[in-house]
Short mmCIF file of C-alpha atoms in Angstrom, two decimals:
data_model
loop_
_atom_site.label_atom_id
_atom_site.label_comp_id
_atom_site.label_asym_id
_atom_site.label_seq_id
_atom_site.Cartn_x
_atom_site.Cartn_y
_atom_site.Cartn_z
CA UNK A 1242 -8.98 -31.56 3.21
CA UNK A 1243 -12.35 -30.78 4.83
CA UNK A 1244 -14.74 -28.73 3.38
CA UNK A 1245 -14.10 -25.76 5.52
CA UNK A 1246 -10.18 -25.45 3.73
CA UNK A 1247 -11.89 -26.23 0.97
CA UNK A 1248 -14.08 -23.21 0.40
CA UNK A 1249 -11.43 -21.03 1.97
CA UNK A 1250 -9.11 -22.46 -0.35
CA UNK A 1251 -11.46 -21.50 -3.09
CA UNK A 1252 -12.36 -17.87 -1.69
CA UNK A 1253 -8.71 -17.32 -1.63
CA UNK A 1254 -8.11 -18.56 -5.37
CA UNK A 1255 -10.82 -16.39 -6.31
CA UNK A 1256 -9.73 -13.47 -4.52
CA UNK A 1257 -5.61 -13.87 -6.02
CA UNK A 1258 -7.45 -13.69 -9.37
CA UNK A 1259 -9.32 -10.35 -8.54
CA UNK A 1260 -6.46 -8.50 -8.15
CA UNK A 1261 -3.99 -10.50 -10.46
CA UNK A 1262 -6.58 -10.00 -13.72
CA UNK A 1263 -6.94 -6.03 -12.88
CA UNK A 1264 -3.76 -5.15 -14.41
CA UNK A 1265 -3.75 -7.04 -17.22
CA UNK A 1266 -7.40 -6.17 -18.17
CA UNK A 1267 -6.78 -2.60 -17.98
CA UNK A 1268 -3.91 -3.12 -20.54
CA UNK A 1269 -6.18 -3.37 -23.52
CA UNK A 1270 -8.87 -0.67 -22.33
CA UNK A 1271 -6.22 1.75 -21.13
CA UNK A 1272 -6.23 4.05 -24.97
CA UNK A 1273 -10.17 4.03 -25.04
CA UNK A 1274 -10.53 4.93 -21.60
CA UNK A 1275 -8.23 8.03 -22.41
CA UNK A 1276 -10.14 8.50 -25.86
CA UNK A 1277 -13.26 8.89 -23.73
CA UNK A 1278 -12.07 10.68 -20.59
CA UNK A 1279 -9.02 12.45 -22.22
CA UNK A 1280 -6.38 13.28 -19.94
CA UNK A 1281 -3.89 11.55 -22.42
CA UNK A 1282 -0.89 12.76 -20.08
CA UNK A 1283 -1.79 11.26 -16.65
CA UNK A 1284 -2.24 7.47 -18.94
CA UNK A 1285 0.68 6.56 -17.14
CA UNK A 1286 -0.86 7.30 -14.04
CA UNK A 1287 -3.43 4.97 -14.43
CA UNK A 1288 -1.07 1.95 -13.51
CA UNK A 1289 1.53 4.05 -11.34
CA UNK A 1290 -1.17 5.09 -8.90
CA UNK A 1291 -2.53 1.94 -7.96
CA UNK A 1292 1.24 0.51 -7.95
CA UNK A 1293 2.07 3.35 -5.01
CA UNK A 1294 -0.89 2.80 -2.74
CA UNK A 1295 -0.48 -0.77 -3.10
CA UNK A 1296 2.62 -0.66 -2.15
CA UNK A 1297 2.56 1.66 0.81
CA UNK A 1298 -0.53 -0.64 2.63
CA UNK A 1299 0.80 -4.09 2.11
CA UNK A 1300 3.25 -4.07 4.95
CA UNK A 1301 0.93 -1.93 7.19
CA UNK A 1302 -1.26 -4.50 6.70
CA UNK A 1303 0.35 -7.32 7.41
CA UNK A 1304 1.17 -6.08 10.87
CA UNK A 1305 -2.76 -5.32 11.40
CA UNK A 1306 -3.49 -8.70 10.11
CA UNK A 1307 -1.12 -10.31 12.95
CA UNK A 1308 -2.82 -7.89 16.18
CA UNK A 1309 -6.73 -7.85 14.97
CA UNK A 1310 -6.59 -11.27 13.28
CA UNK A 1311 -6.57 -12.15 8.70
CA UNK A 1312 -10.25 -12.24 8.89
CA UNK A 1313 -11.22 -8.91 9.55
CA UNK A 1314 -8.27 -7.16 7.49
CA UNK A 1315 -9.00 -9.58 4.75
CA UNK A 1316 -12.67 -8.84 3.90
CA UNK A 1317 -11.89 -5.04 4.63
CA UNK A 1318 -9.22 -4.77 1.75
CA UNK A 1319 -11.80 -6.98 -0.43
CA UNK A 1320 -14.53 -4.63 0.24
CA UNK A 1321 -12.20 -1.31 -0.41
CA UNK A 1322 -10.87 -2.51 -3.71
CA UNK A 1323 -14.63 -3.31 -4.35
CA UNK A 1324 -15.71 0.24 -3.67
CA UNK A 1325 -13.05 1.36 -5.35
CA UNK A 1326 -13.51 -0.98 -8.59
CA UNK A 1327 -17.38 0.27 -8.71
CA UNK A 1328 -15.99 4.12 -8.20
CA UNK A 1329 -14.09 3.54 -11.64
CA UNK A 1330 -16.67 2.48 -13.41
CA UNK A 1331 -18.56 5.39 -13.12
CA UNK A 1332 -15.73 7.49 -13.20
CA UNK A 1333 -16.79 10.68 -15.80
CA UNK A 1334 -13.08 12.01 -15.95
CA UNK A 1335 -9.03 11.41 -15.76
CA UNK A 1336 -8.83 12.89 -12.46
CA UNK A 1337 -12.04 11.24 -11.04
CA UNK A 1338 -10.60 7.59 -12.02
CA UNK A 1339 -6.44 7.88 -11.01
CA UNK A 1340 -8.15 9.06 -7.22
CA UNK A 1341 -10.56 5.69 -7.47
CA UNK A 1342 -7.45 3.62 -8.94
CA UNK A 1343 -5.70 4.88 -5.61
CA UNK A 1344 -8.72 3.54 -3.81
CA UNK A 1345 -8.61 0.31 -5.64
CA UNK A 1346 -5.00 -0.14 -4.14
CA UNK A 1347 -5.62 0.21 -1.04
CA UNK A 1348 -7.70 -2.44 -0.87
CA UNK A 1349 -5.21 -4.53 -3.32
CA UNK A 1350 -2.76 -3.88 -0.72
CA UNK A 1351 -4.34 -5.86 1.63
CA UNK A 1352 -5.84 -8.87 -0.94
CA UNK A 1353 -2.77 -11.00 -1.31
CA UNK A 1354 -0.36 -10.42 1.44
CA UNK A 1355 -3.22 -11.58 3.45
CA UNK A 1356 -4.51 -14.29 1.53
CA UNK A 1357 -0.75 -16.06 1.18
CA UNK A 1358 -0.79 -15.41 5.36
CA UNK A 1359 -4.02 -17.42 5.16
CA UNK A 1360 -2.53 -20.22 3.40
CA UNK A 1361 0.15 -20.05 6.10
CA UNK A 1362 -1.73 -20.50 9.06
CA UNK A 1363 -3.89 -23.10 7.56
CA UNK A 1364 -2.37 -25.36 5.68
CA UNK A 1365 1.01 -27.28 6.98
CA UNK A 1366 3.92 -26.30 4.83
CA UNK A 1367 3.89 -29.58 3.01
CA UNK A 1368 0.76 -28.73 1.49
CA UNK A 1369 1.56 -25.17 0.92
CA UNK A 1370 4.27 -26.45 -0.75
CA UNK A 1371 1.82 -28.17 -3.43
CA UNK A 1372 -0.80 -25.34 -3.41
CA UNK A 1373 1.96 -22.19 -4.60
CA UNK A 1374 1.89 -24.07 -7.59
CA UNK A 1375 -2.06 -24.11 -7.89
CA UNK A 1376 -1.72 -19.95 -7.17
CA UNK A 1377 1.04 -19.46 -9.81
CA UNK A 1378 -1.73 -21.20 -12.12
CA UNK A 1379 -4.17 -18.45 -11.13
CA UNK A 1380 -1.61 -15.97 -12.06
CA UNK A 1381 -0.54 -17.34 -15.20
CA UNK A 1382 -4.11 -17.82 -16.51
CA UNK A 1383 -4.98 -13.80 -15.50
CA UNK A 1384 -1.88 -13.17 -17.49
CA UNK A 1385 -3.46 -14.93 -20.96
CA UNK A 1386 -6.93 -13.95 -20.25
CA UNK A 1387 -6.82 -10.58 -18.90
CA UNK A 1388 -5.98 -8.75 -22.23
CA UNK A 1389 -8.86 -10.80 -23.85
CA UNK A 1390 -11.65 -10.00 -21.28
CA UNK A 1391 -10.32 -5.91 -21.45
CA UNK A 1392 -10.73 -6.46 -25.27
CA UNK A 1393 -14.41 -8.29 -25.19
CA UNK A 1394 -15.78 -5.64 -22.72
CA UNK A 1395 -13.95 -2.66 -25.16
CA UNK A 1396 -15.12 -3.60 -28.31
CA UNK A 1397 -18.75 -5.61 -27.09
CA UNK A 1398 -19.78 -3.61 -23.88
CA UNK A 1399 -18.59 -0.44 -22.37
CA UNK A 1400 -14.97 0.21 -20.69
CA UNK A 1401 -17.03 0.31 -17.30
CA UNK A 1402 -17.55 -3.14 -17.23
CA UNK A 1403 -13.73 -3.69 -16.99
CA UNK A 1404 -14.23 -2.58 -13.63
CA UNK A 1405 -17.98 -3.40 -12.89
CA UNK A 1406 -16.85 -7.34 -13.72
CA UNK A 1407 -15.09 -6.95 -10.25
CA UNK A 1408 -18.05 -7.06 -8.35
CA UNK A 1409 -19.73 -10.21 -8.59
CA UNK A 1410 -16.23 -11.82 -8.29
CA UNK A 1411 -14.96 -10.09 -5.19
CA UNK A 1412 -18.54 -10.76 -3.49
CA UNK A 1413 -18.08 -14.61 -3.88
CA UNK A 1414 -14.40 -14.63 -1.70
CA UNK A 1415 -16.17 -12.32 0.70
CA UNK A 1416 -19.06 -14.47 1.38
CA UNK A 1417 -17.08 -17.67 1.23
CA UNK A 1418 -14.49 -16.26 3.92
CA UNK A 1419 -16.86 -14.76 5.95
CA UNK A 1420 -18.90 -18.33 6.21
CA UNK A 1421 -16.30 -21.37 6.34
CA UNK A 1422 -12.59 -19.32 7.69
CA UNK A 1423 -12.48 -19.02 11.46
CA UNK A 1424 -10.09 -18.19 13.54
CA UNK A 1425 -9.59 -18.23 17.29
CA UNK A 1426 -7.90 -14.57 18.25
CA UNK A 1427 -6.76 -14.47 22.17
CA UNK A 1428 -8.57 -10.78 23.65
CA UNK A 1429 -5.47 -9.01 24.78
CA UNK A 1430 -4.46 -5.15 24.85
CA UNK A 1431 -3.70 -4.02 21.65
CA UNK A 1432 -0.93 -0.95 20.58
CA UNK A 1433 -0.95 0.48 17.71
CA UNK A 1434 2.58 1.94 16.07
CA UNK A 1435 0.12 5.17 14.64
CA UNK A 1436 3.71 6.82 14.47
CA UNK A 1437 5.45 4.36 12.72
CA UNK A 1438 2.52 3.84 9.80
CA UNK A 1439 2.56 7.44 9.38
CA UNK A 1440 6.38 7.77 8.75
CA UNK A 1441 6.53 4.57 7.37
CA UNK A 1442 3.87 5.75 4.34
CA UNK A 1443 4.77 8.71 4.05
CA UNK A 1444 8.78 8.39 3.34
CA UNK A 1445 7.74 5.46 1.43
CA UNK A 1446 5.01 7.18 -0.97
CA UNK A 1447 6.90 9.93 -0.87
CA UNK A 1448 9.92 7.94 -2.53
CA UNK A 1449 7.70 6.07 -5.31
CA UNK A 1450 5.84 8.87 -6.25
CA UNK A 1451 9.51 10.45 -7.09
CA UNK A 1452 10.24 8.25 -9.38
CA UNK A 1453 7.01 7.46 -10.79
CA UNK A 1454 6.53 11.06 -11.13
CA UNK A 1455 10.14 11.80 -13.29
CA UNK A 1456 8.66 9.65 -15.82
CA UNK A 1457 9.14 6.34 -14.72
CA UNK A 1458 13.00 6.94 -15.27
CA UNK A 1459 13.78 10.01 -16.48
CA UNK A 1460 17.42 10.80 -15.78
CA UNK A 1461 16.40 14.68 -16.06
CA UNK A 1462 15.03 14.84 -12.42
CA UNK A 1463 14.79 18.50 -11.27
CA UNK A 1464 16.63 19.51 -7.75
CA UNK A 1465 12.92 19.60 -6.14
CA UNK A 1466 12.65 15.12 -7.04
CA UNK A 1467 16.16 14.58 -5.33
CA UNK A 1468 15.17 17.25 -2.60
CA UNK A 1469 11.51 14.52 -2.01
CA UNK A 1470 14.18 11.90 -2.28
CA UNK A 1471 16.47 13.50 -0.08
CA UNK A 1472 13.72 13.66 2.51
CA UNK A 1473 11.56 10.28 1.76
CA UNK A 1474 15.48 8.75 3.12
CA UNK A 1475 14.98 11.33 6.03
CA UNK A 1476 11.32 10.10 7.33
CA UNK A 1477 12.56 6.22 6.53
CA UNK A 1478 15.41 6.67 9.25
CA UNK A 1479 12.98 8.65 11.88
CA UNK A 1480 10.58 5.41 11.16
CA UNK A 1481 13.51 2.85 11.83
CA UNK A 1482 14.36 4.52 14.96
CA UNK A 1483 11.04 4.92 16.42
CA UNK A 1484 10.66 1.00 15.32
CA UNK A 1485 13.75 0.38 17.86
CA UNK A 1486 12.19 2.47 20.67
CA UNK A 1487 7.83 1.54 20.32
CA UNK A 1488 6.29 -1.55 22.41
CA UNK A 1489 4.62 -2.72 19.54
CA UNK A 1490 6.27 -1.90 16.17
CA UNK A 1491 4.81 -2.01 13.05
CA UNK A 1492 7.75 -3.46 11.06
CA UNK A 1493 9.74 -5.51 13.75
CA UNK A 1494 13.14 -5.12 13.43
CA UNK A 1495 14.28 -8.12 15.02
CA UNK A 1496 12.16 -9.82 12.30
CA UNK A 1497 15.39 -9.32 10.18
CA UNK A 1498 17.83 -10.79 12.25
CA UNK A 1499 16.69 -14.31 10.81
CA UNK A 1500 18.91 -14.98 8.53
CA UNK A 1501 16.57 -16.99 5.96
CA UNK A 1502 14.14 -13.58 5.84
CA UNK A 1503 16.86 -11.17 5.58
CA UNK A 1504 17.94 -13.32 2.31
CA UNK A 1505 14.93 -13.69 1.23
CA UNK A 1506 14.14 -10.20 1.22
CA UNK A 1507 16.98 -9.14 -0.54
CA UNK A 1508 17.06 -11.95 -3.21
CA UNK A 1509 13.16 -11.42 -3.77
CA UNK A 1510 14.06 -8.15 -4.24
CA UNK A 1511 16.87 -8.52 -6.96
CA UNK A 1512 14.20 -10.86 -8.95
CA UNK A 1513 11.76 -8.32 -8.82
CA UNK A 1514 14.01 -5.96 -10.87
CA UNK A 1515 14.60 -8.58 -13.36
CA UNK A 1516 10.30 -9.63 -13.89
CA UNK A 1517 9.95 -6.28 -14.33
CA UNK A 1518 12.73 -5.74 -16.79
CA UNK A 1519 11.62 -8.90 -18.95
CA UNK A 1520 7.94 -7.83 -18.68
CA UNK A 1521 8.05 -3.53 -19.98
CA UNK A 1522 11.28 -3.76 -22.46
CA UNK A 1523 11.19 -7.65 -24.21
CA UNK A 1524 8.09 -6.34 -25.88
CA UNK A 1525 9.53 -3.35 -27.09
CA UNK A 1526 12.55 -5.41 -28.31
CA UNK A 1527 10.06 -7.22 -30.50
CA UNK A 1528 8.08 -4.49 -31.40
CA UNK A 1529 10.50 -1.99 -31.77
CA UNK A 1530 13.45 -3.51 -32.84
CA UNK A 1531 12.38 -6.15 -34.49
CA UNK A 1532 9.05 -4.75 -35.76
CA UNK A 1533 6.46 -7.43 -35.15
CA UNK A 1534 3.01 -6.23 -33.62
CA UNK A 1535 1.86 -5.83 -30.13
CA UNK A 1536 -0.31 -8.55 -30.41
CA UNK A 1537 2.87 -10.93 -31.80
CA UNK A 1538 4.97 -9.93 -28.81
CA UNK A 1539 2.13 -10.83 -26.25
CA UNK A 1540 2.13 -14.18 -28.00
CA UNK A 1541 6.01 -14.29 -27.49
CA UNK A 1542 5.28 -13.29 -23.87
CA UNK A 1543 3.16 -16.62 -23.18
CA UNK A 1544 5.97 -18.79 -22.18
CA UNK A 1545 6.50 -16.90 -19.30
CA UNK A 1546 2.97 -17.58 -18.14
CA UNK A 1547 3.14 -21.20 -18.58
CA UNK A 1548 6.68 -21.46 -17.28
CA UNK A 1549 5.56 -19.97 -14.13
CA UNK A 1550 2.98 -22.14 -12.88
CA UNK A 1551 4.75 -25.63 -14.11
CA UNK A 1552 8.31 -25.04 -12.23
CA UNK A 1553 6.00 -23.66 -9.21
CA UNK A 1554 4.52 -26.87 -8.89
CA UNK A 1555 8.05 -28.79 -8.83
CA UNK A 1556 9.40 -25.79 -6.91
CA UNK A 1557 6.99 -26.91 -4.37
CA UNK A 1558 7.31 -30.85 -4.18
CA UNK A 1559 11.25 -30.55 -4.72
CA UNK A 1560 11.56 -28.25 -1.28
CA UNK A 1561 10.52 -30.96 1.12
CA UNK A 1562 13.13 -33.05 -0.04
CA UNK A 1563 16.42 -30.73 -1.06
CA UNK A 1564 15.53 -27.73 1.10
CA UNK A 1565 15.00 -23.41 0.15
CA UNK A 1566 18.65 -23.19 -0.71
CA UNK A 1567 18.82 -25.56 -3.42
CA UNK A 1568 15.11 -25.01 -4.98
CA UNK A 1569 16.26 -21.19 -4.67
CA UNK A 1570 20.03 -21.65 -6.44
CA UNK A 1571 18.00 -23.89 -9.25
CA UNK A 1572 15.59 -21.00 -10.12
CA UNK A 1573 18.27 -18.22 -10.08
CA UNK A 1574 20.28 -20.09 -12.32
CA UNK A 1575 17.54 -20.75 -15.04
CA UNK A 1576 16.90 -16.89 -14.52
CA UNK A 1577 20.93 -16.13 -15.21
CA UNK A 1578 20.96 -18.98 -18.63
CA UNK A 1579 18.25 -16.47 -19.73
CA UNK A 1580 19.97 -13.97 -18.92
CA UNK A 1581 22.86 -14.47 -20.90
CA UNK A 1582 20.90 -15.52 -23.99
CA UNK A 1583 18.70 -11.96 -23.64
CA UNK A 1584 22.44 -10.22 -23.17
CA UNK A 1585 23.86 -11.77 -26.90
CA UNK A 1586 20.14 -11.17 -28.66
CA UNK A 1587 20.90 -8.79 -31.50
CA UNK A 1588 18.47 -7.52 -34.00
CA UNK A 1589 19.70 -10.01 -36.12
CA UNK A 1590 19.05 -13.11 -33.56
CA UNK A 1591 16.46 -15.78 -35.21
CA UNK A 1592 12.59 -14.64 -33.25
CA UNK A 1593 12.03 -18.32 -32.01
CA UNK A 1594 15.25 -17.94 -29.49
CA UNK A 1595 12.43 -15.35 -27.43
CA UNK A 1596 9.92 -17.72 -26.29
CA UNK A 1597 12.76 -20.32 -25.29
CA UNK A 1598 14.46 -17.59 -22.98
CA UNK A 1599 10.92 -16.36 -21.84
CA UNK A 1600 10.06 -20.58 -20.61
CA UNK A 1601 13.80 -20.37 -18.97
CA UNK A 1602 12.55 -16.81 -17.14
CA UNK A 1603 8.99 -18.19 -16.25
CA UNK A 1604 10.56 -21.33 -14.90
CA UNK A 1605 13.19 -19.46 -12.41
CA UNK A 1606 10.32 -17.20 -11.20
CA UNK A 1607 7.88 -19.95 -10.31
CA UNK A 1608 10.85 -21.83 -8.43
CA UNK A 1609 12.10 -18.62 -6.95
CA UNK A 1610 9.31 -16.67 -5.83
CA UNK A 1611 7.77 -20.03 -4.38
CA UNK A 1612 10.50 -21.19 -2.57
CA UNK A 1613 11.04 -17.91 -0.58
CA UNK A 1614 7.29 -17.16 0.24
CA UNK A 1615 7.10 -20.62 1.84
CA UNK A 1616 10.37 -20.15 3.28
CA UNK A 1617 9.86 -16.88 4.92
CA UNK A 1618 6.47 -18.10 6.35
CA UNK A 1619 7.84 -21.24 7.79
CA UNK A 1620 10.54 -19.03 9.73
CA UNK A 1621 7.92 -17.29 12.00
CA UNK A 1622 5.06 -17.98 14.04
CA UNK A 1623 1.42 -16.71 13.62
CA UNK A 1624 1.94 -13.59 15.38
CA UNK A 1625 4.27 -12.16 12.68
CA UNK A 1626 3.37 -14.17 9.79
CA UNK A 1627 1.48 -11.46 8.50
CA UNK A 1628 4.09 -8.92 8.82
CA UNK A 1629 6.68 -11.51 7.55
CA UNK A 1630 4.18 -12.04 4.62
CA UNK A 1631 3.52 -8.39 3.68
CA UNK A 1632 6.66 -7.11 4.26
CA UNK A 1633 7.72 -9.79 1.53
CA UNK A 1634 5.08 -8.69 -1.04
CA UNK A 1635 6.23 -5.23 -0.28
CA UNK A 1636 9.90 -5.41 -1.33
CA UNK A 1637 8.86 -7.64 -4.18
CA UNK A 1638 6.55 -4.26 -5.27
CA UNK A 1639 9.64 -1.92 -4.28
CA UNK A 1640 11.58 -4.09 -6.52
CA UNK A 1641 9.24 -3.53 -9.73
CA UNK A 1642 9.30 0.10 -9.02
CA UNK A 1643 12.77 0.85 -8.62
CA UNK A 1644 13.64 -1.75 -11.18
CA UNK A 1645 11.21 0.39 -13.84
CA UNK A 1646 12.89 3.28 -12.90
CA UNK A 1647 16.58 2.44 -12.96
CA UNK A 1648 16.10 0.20 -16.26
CA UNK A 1649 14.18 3.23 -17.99
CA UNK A 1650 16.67 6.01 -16.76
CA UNK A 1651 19.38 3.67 -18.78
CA UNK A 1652 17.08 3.02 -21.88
CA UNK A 1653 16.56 6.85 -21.62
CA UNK A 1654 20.49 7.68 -22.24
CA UNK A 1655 20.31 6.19 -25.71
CA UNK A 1656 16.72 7.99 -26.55
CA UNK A 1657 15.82 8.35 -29.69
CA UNK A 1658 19.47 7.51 -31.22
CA UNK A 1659 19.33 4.22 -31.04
CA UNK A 1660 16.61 2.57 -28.63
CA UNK A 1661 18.45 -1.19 -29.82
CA UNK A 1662 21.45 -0.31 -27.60
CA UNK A 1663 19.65 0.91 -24.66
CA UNK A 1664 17.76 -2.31 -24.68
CA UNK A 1665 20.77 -4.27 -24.85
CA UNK A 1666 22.13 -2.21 -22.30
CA UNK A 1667 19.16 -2.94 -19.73
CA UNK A 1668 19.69 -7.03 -20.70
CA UNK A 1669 23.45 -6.76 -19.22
CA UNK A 1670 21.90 -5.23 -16.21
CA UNK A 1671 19.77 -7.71 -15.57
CA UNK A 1672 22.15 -10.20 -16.34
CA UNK A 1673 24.29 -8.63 -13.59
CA UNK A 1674 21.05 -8.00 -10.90
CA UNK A 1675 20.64 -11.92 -11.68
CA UNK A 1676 24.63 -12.76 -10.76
CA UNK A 1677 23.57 -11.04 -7.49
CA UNK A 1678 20.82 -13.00 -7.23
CA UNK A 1679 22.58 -15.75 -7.85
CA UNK A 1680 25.50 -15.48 -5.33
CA UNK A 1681 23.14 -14.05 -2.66
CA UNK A 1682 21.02 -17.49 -2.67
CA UNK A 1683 23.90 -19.81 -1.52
CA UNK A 1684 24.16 -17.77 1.77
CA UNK A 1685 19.89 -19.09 2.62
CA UNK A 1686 19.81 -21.57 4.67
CA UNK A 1687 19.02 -24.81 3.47
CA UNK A 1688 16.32 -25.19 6.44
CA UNK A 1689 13.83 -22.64 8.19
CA UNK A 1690 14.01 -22.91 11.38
CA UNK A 1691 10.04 -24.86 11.49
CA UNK A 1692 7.60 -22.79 13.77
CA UNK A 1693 4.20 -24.22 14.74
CA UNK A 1694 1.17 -21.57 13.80
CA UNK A 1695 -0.18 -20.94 16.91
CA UNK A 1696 -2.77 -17.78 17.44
CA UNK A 1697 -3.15 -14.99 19.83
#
């Protein structure tokens, strides 16, 4: 590797971390932030805001990445989330941080769609292959030390510097992109689907910000939330036919005609809904149900973290030799064996069982979620990689969302008589979204269909 991927490699690394530490570092600060700003209503907010604009950007820029080049996008979204880090810091109320947390995700949206199209187009998909396991390390370690830098800053410094801390950081993968990652982008016209991004966000924000808004699940929703529903499906199918009809369209629908990406998406999806189901309700299982402390269920979380990273790594080296399909099947069945243990937990069930089913959910991830990024990047040239990346990260995000909401409406139904059946009730879900999963994988193919990166 020459020193130019070198530097790169390390402006990206640093860059994954940025955004991968900021939610788990707001975790800890999150109650003293609202004992100092107040505003104890909109705490939920705090997360669900940045989720939303995340969401909405990553495809949109994906597609920008692949017509103006992942330079140019890249250190824009960097700088945004930047702004938008320093703008919370000095926020001096509720209101005045959930608009900068917005402007934080913007930027985010752009930060690692781009950075994994990065790795695309300059590394071959061998070493890829051995480098999603050095990036599932980066995530893993923002997952153990994120709670512990929000709790230095909170009880040594200020809240502020949660945010502040960004700076310094961010500036590093800025500088170090800007000097050693070039790119060679052919001058041609360029048209921009302005229709498309605007329909496109809107049905799109329109749709999380309904369910974020009923309370991240609440089967109550009023006739006005199924009436933005209702008409977040309407913009979505004006944006899918103006996608058929535009020279240049923002999401190209073709794109999902390959077989391995159509999969991909869908399975990606499905896993999604299970992360997000382990990650919000195992810790109220322990906490809750089995009445440990917060801090004892984040220990019983840690697996997961260190699962991650170490079946990423084989996730990558097996690949080259047995092909998506397999590595794919391999994760979604260590996801489905933990599964079925979280689906005969009662609160009866001996503690040490969690961590053992939180390693078995790590693992499945890291092979999962490694296998299809590399797969879905090696099905496409340069001139959609971006979009083929993005579009990725963005049903990955839907997943979470819809996942949170679906998961909670259930644990909802069984509020406040007994929150130990709802919980149950959300494992057997999962363990069904993961038999989906499951089935779902066998139809990839075993092979992408290689395409050299070539620009412009």
């Amino acid at each position: 590797m020459n020193s130019s991927k070198r530097n790169t490699l390390i402006a990206l690394l640093v860059a994954t971390f940025l955004t991968a530490i900021d939610t788990t570092v707001m975790s800890t600060a999150t109650s003293t932030i609202v004992r100092d700003l107040g505003g104890s209503e909109l705490i939920s907010w705090v997360f669900s805001i940045y989720l939303l604009t995340t969401a909405v950007t990553t495809p949109i820029y994906g597609k920008l990445a692949d017509l103006f080049g992942r330079k140019p996008v890249f250190l824009f979204g960097t700088s945004l989330f930047l702004l938008g880090s320093v703008l919370c810091g000095l926020s001096g109320s509720m209101t005045q941080l959930l608009v900068f947390r917005g402007l934080q995700g913007l930027g985010a949206g752009a930060v690692q769609p781009i950075t994994l199209t990065i790795i695309g187009d300059i590394f071959t998909k061998e070493e890829r292959a051995k480098l999603m396991g050095l990036f599932s390390v980066i995530w893993g370690v923002a997952g153990l030390v994120g709670p512990l830098v929000g709790g230095f800053f909170v009880d040594f410094v200020s809240w502020h510097w949660i945010f502040y801390i960004n700076l310094p950081v961010g500036l590093v993968s800025i500088l170090l992109v800007s000097r050693f990652f070039h790119e060679q982008i052919a001058k041609k016209k360029v048209y921009i689907d302005y229709g498309g991004a605007i329909l496109f966000s809107l049905s799109i924000g329109l749709f999380l910000y309904t369910l974020l808004a009923s309370g991240e699940g609440n089967v109550s929703m009023s006739g006005g939330s199924y009436l933005l529903l209702a008409f977040s499906i309407l913009l979505f199918v004006l944006f899918l036919g103006l996608e058929a009809k535009v020279r240049e369209p923002m999401l190209p629908l073709p794109l999902f005609k390959n077989r391995m990406i159509a999969f991909a998406q869908v399975v990606s999806f499905l896993q999604a809904v299970v992360l997000i189901g382990s990650s919000a309700y195992m810790p109220i299982w322990i906490q809750n149900v089995l009445g440990h402390s917060a801090m004892f269920a984040g220990f019983a979380m840690l697996p997961t973290s260190i699962g991650w990273p170490i079946a990423a790594s084989l996730s990558g080296r097996m690949l080259l030799k047995t092909g998506y399909r397999r590595v794919t099947v391999i994760g979604m069945t260590l996801l489905i064996v933990a599964a079925l243990g979280l689906v005969m937990l009662t609160p009866q069930s001996p503690f040490w069982i969690i961590p053992i089913l939180q390693t078995f959910l790590g693992a499945g991830f890291g092979f999962v979620s490694t296998a299809l990024t590399i797969a879905v990047q090696s099905s496409v040239g340069w001139q959609q990689r971006g979009i083929a990346t993005g579009s990725l990260q963005f049903v990955r995000t839907m997943g979470q969302t819809v996942g949170v909401a679906l998961l909670g409406a259930w644990l909802n139904l069984y509020l406040p008589a007994s929150q130990a059946e709802g919980l149950m009730g959300i494992f057997k879900w999962m363990m069904l979204t993961t038999a989906v999963g499951l089935v779902l994988s066998f139809f990839l193919p075993s092979q992408a269909e290689e395409v050299q990166p070539n620009q412009g």
